[in-house]
Amino acid sequence: MQADSENKAGEKNITRRDLLKVGAALLGAAGLTQFVGLNDVRVRGSETDHEGGRKWGMLIDINKCIGCNYCTYACQAVNNLADDMLYNVVTAEETQSGEEFFLSRPCMQCAEAPCVHVCPVQATYYRPDGIVAMDYDRCIGCRYCQVACPYGARVFNWKDPIELSPKSPDFGMQEVENRPRGVVEKCHFCSHRIDRGLEHGLTPGVDHDATPACVVACPTGARVFGDLNDSESPIAIARAEATVTLRLREELSTEPRVYYIPPTPKPETDQEAGS
Ligand code: SF4
Ligand code: SF4
């Protein structure tokens, strides 16, 4: 079906080139008793508004990712998504030297986001904390943003909201309001958890109730979240400890806020070294 194939096209193999680079370079929020409307947060900002303030980012350690897709499933449960709606995609990839690995991709929350630039009605916008958000009441479904996104991070909802995500209750329960049919949807770094968590004195990236569901659900700790401007946040510490981090498609100058620790090349065996 069109919806399926188009949304799976969101998984377009944009990562091949990134992976060559890689080779070369080297859940449920307790207490949420009602759904949160993502449109409740209407504060619009620009990239400069939050310099010096909080700037949310994610680090994904590819070496720890086992491709289980729990991150994707938790995201689907929390956002009440059907099986053919993916805000987060996990693909199996290979390094130049033929080593397999998994690449998990949420929205990159670009600081220079092509999706924001092309939207004719400002339905997608920067929050002051840098999250690229959606105003679903404004979206006219033109899909310019979906075409402009170089990461295949956006999905168009062809269908009416479903009762219950097939990933619930196993991976969590719905936490945000359903979106109307005919709009483009995307990952929002679980901004509802961040906002509510901060209101309750919690620390996103540290306290589960204030941290994106994908990060909480990951069984291997491959995903780390936090404030990039806080040197004591989990993400700042993880980035400082990593030998190398990279971002996808740096050449586009989109300034993603999702960082990766690339696969560490396996040491050569004696036989390989001698051949
Ligand atoms: Fe927009 Fe795509 Fe960047 Fe997300 S990854 S902010 S949807 S351009
Ligand atoms: Fe990888 Fe963690 Fe996602 Fe599983 S939950 S696919 S290990 S990032």
Coordinates of C-alpha atoms and ligand atoms in Angstrom, one line a residue:
M1 CA 0.0 0.0 0.0
Q2 CA 1.0 3.5 -0.6
A3 CA 1.1 4.5 3.0
D4 CA 3.4 1.6 3.9
S5 CA 5.7 1.9 1.0
E6 CA 6.0 5.7 1.5
N7 CA 6.6 5.5 5.1
K8 CA 9.1 2.7 4.6
A9 CA 10.7 5.0 2.1
G10 CA 11.4 7.1 5.2
E11 CA 13.9 4.4 5.8
K12 CA 15.6 5.4 2.5
N13 CA 19.1 4.3 2.4
I14 CA 20.5 7.7 3.1
T15 CA 23.0 6.2 5.5
R16 CA 25.2 4.4 3.0
R17 CA 27.4 7.3 2.4
D18 CA 27.5 8.0 6.1
L19 CA 28.5 4.5 6.8
L20 CA 31.4 4.7 4.4
K21 CA 32.4 7.7 6.5
V22 CA 31.9 5.6 9.6
G23 CA 34.2 2.9 8.3
A24 CA 36.7 5.5 7.2
A25 CA 36.6 7.4 10.4
L26 CA 37.5 4.7 12.2
L27 CA 9.8 3.8 29.5
G28 CA 6.4 4.6 30.7
A29 CA 6.3 7.9 32.4
A30 CA 4.7 7.2 35.8
G31 CA 2.2 9.8 36.9
L32 CA 1.1 10.8 33.3
T33 CA -2.5 10.3 33.8
Q34 CA -3.7 12.2 30.8
F35 CA -2.4 12.7 27.3
V36 CA -0.3 15.7 26.5
G37 CA -1.1 17.8 23.5
L38 CA 2.1 18.6 21.8
N39 CA 0.5 21.7 20.4
D40 CA 0.3 22.9 24.0
V41 CA 3.9 24.2 23.7
R42 CA 3.6 27.0 21.2
V43 CA 6.8 28.8 22.1
R44 CA 8.6 29.5 18.9
G45 CA 12.2 30.3 18.8
S46 CA 15.3 30.4 16.6
E47 CA 18.6 28.7 16.9
T48 CA 20.1 31.6 18.7
D49 CA 17.4 31.8 21.4
H50 CA 18.7 28.9 23.3
E51 CA 22.4 29.4 23.1
G52 CA 23.6 29.3 26.6
G53 CA 20.4 27.7 27.7
R54 CA 19.3 24.1 27.5
K55 CA 20.0 22.3 24.3
W56 CA 18.8 18.7 24.2
G57 CA 20.8 16.1 22.4
M58 CA 21.1 12.3 22.0
L59 CA 24.1 10.1 21.6
I60 CA 23.8 6.6 20.2
D61 CA 26.6 4.2 20.7
I62 CA 26.5 1.9 17.6
N63 CA 28.8 -0.6 19.3
K64 CA 26.1 -1.2 22.0
C65 CA 23.1 -1.4 19.6
I66 CA 21.9 -5.0 19.1
G67 CA 19.1 -4.1 16.7
C68 CA 16.3 -5.2 19.0
N69 CA 14.1 -2.2 18.0
Y70 CA 12.8 -1.7 21.5
C71 CA 13.5 2.0 21.0
T72 CA 11.2 2.0 18.0
Y73 CA 8.5 0.0 19.8
A74 CA 8.6 2.3 22.9
C75 CA 8.2 5.3 20.6
Q76 CA 5.2 3.7 18.9
A77 CA 3.6 2.9 22.2
V78 CA 4.1 6.4 23.7
N79 CA 2.9 8.2 20.5
N80 CA 0.2 5.7 19.8
L81 CA 1.5 4.7 16.4
A82 CA 0.4 1.9 14.1
D83 CA 3.0 -0.6 12.9
D84 CA 3.5 1.3 9.6
M85 CA 4.2 4.6 11.4
L86 CA 7.8 4.9 12.5
Y87 CA 9.4 8.0 14.1
N88 CA 12.5 5.9 14.8
V89 CA 14.0 3.5 12.3
V90 CA 16.7 0.8 12.9
T91 CA 18.5 -0.5 9.9
A92 CA 21.1 -3.2 9.4
E93 CA 24.2 -1.8 7.8
E94 CA 27.8 -2.7 7.0
T95 CA 31.1 -1.0 7.4
Q96 CA 33.5 -0.7 4.4
S97 CA 35.3 -3.7 5.8
G98 CA 32.1 -5.8 5.9
E99 CA 31.3 -5.7 9.6
E100 CA 27.6 -5.6 10.3
F101 CA 26.0 -3.1 12.7
F102 CA 22.7 -1.5 13.4
L103 CA 21.9 2.1 12.9
S104 CA 19.0 3.6 14.9
R105 CA 17.7 6.9 13.7
P106 CA 15.3 9.3 15.4
C107 CA 14.7 12.8 14.1
M108 CA 18.1 14.5 14.2
Q109 CA 16.6 17.7 15.8
C110 CA 18.7 19.7 13.3
A111 CA 19.8 23.2 14.4
E112 CA 19.6 24.2 10.7
A113 CA 16.6 22.1 9.8
P114 CA 15.5 22.0 6.1
C115 CA 12.0 21.0 7.3
V116 CA 11.6 24.2 9.2
H117 CA 12.9 26.3 6.3
V118 CA 10.4 24.9 3.8
C119 CA 7.2 24.8 5.8
P120 CA 4.9 27.4 4.3
V121 CA 2.7 27.8 7.3
Q122 CA 5.3 27.5 10.2
A123 CA 3.7 24.3 11.4
T124 CA 7.2 23.0 12.2
Y125 CA 9.4 25.2 14.2
Y126 CA 12.3 25.4 16.7
R127 CA 11.4 25.4 20.4
P128 CA 13.8 27.5 22.5
D129 CA 15.5 24.4 23.7
G130 CA 16.3 23.4 20.1
I131 CA 13.7 20.7 19.6
V132 CA 12.2 20.8 16.2
A133 CA 8.5 20.6 17.0
M134 CA 5.2 20.3 15.1
D135 CA 2.0 22.3 15.5
Y136 CA -0.4 19.8 14.2
D137 CA -3.2 22.3 14.1
R138 CA -1.3 24.4 11.6
C139 CA -0.1 21.6 9.3
I140 CA -1.8 21.6 5.9
G141 CA -0.3 18.2 4.9
C142 CA 1.6 19.6 1.9
R143 CA 4.5 17.3 2.8
Y144 CA 7.2 19.8 1.8
C145 CA 9.0 19.1 5.1
Q146 CA 9.0 15.3 4.4
V147 CA 10.6 15.9 1.1
A148 CA 13.1 18.4 2.5
C149 CA 14.3 16.2 5.4
P150 CA 17.5 14.5 4.4
Y151 CA 17.2 11.9 7.1
G152 CA 13.8 10.4 6.2
A153 CA 12.7 11.3 9.7
R154 CA 9.1 12.4 8.8
V155 CA 6.0 10.3 8.2
F156 CA 2.7 11.3 6.7
N157 CA -0.4 9.9 8.5
W158 CA -2.7 8.6 5.8
K159 CA -5.1 7.0 8.3
D160 CA -7.3 8.0 11.2
P161 CA -5.8 7.6 14.7
I162 CA -5.9 4.0 16.0
E163 CA -7.4 2.9 19.3
L164 CA -4.2 1.4 20.7
S165 CA -0.8 0.9 19.3
P166 CA 0.1 -2.7 18.7
K167 CA 3.1 -2.0 20.8
S168 CA 1.0 -1.2 23.9
P169 CA 0.9 -2.3 26.6
D170 CA 4.2 -4.3 26.2
F171 CA 6.3 -1.2 25.4
G172 CA 4.4 1.5 27.2
M173 CA 1.1 3.3 26.9
Q174 CA 0.0 6.4 24.9
E175 CA 1.2 9.6 26.5
V176 CA 0.4 12.3 23.9
E177 CA -2.7 13.3 22.0
N178 CA -3.6 11.7 18.7
R179 CA -2.9 13.7 15.7
P180 CA -5.5 14.4 13.0
R181 CA -5.3 12.4 9.8
G182 CA -3.5 14.1 6.9
V183 CA -0.5 15.7 8.7
V184 CA 3.2 15.0 8.8
E185 CA 4.4 13.5 12.1
K186 CA 7.8 13.1 13.6
C187 CA 9.9 12.4 16.7
H188 CA 9.9 15.2 19.2
F189 CA 12.5 13.8 21.7
C190 CA 9.5 13.1 24.0
S191 CA 9.2 16.8 24.6
H192 CA 6.1 16.1 26.8
R193 CA 8.3 14.1 29.2
I194 CA 11.0 16.8 29.2
D195 CA 8.5 19.6 29.9
R196 CA 6.6 17.8 32.6
G197 CA 9.8 16.4 34.1
L198 CA 11.3 19.8 34.4
E199 CA 8.1 21.1 36.0
H200 CA 8.5 18.4 38.6
G201 CA 12.2 19.1 39.3
L202 CA 13.4 16.1 37.3
T203 CA 16.5 15.9 35.1
P204 CA 16.0 14.8 31.5
G205 CA 18.5 12.2 30.6
V206 CA 18.8 11.1 34.3
D207 CA 15.3 10.6 35.5
H208 CA 13.3 8.1 33.5
D209 CA 10.1 10.1 33.7
A210 CA 11.8 13.1 32.1
T211 CA 13.7 11.1 29.4
P212 CA 12.7 10.1 25.9
A213 CA 11.0 6.7 25.9
C214 CA 13.5 5.2 23.4
V215 CA 16.4 6.0 25.7
V216 CA 14.6 4.4 28.7
A217 CA 13.6 1.3 26.7
C218 CA 17.0 0.5 25.3
P219 CA 18.2 -2.6 27.1
T220 CA 21.9 -2.1 26.4
G221 CA 22.2 1.6 27.3
A222 CA 23.1 2.4 23.7
R223 CA 21.2 5.7 23.9
V224 CA 22.2 8.6 26.1
F225 CA 20.3 11.9 26.4
G226 CA 20.8 15.2 28.0
D227 CA 21.6 18.9 27.8
L228 CA 24.5 19.5 25.5
N229 CA 25.2 22.8 27.2
D230 CA 25.6 21.2 30.7
S231 CA 29.0 19.6 31.1
E232 CA 27.7 17.3 33.8
S233 CA 24.8 15.9 31.8
P234 CA 25.0 12.3 30.7
I235 CA 25.4 13.2 27.0
A236 CA 28.2 15.7 27.7
I237 CA 30.0 13.1 29.8
A238 CA 29.5 10.4 27.2
R239 CA 30.7 12.7 24.4
A240 CA 33.8 13.7 26.4
E241 CA 34.7 10.1 27.1
A242 CA 34.2 8.9 23.5
T243 CA 37.2 8.7 21.3
V244 CA 35.2 9.8 18.3
T245 CA 31.6 10.9 17.7
L246 CA 30.0 11.8 14.4
R247 CA 26.8 13.1 13.0
L248 CA 25.0 11.9 9.9
R249 CA 25.5 13.9 6.7
E250 CA 27.6 16.6 8.3
E251 CA 28.3 17.9 4.7
L252 CA 24.8 19.2 4.6
S253 CA 25.4 21.6 7.5
T254 CA 22.1 20.7 9.1
E255 CA 23.8 20.6 12.5
P256 CA 22.1 17.5 13.9
R257 CA 21.8 17.1 17.7
V258 CA 22.0 13.4 17.4
Y259 CA 25.5 12.1 17.7
Y260 CA 26.9 8.6 17.1
I261 CA 29.8 6.6 18.4
P262 CA 30.8 4.7 15.3
P263 CA 31.6 1.0 15.2
T264 CA 35.0 0.2 16.5
P265 CA 36.9 -1.9 13.9
K266 CA 37.6 -5.4 15.1
P267 CA 41.3 -6.2 15.5
E268 CA 42.8 -8.2 12.7
T269 CA 43.4 -11.9 13.3
D270 CA 46.9 -13.3 13.0
Q271 CA 45.9 -15.0 9.8
E272 CA 44.5 -11.7 8.2
A273 CA 47.6 -9.8 9.3
G274 CA 49.9 -12.3 7.7
S275 CA 48.0 -12.5 4.4
Ligands
SF4_1 FE1 13.7 18.2 10.3 FE2 14.6 15.9 9.3 FE3 16.3 17.4 10.7 FE4 14.3 16.1 11.9 S1 16.0 15.2 10.8 S2 14.9 18.3 12.2 S3 12.6 16.2 10.4 S4 15.3 18.0 8.7
SF4_2 FE1 19.6 -0.5 19.5 FE2 18.9 0.2 22.0 FE3 17.3 0.6 19.9 FE4 17.7 -1.9 20.7 S1 16.7 -0.3 21.9 S2 17.7 -1.2 18.6 S3 19.9 -1.8 21.3 S4 19.3 1.6 20.2

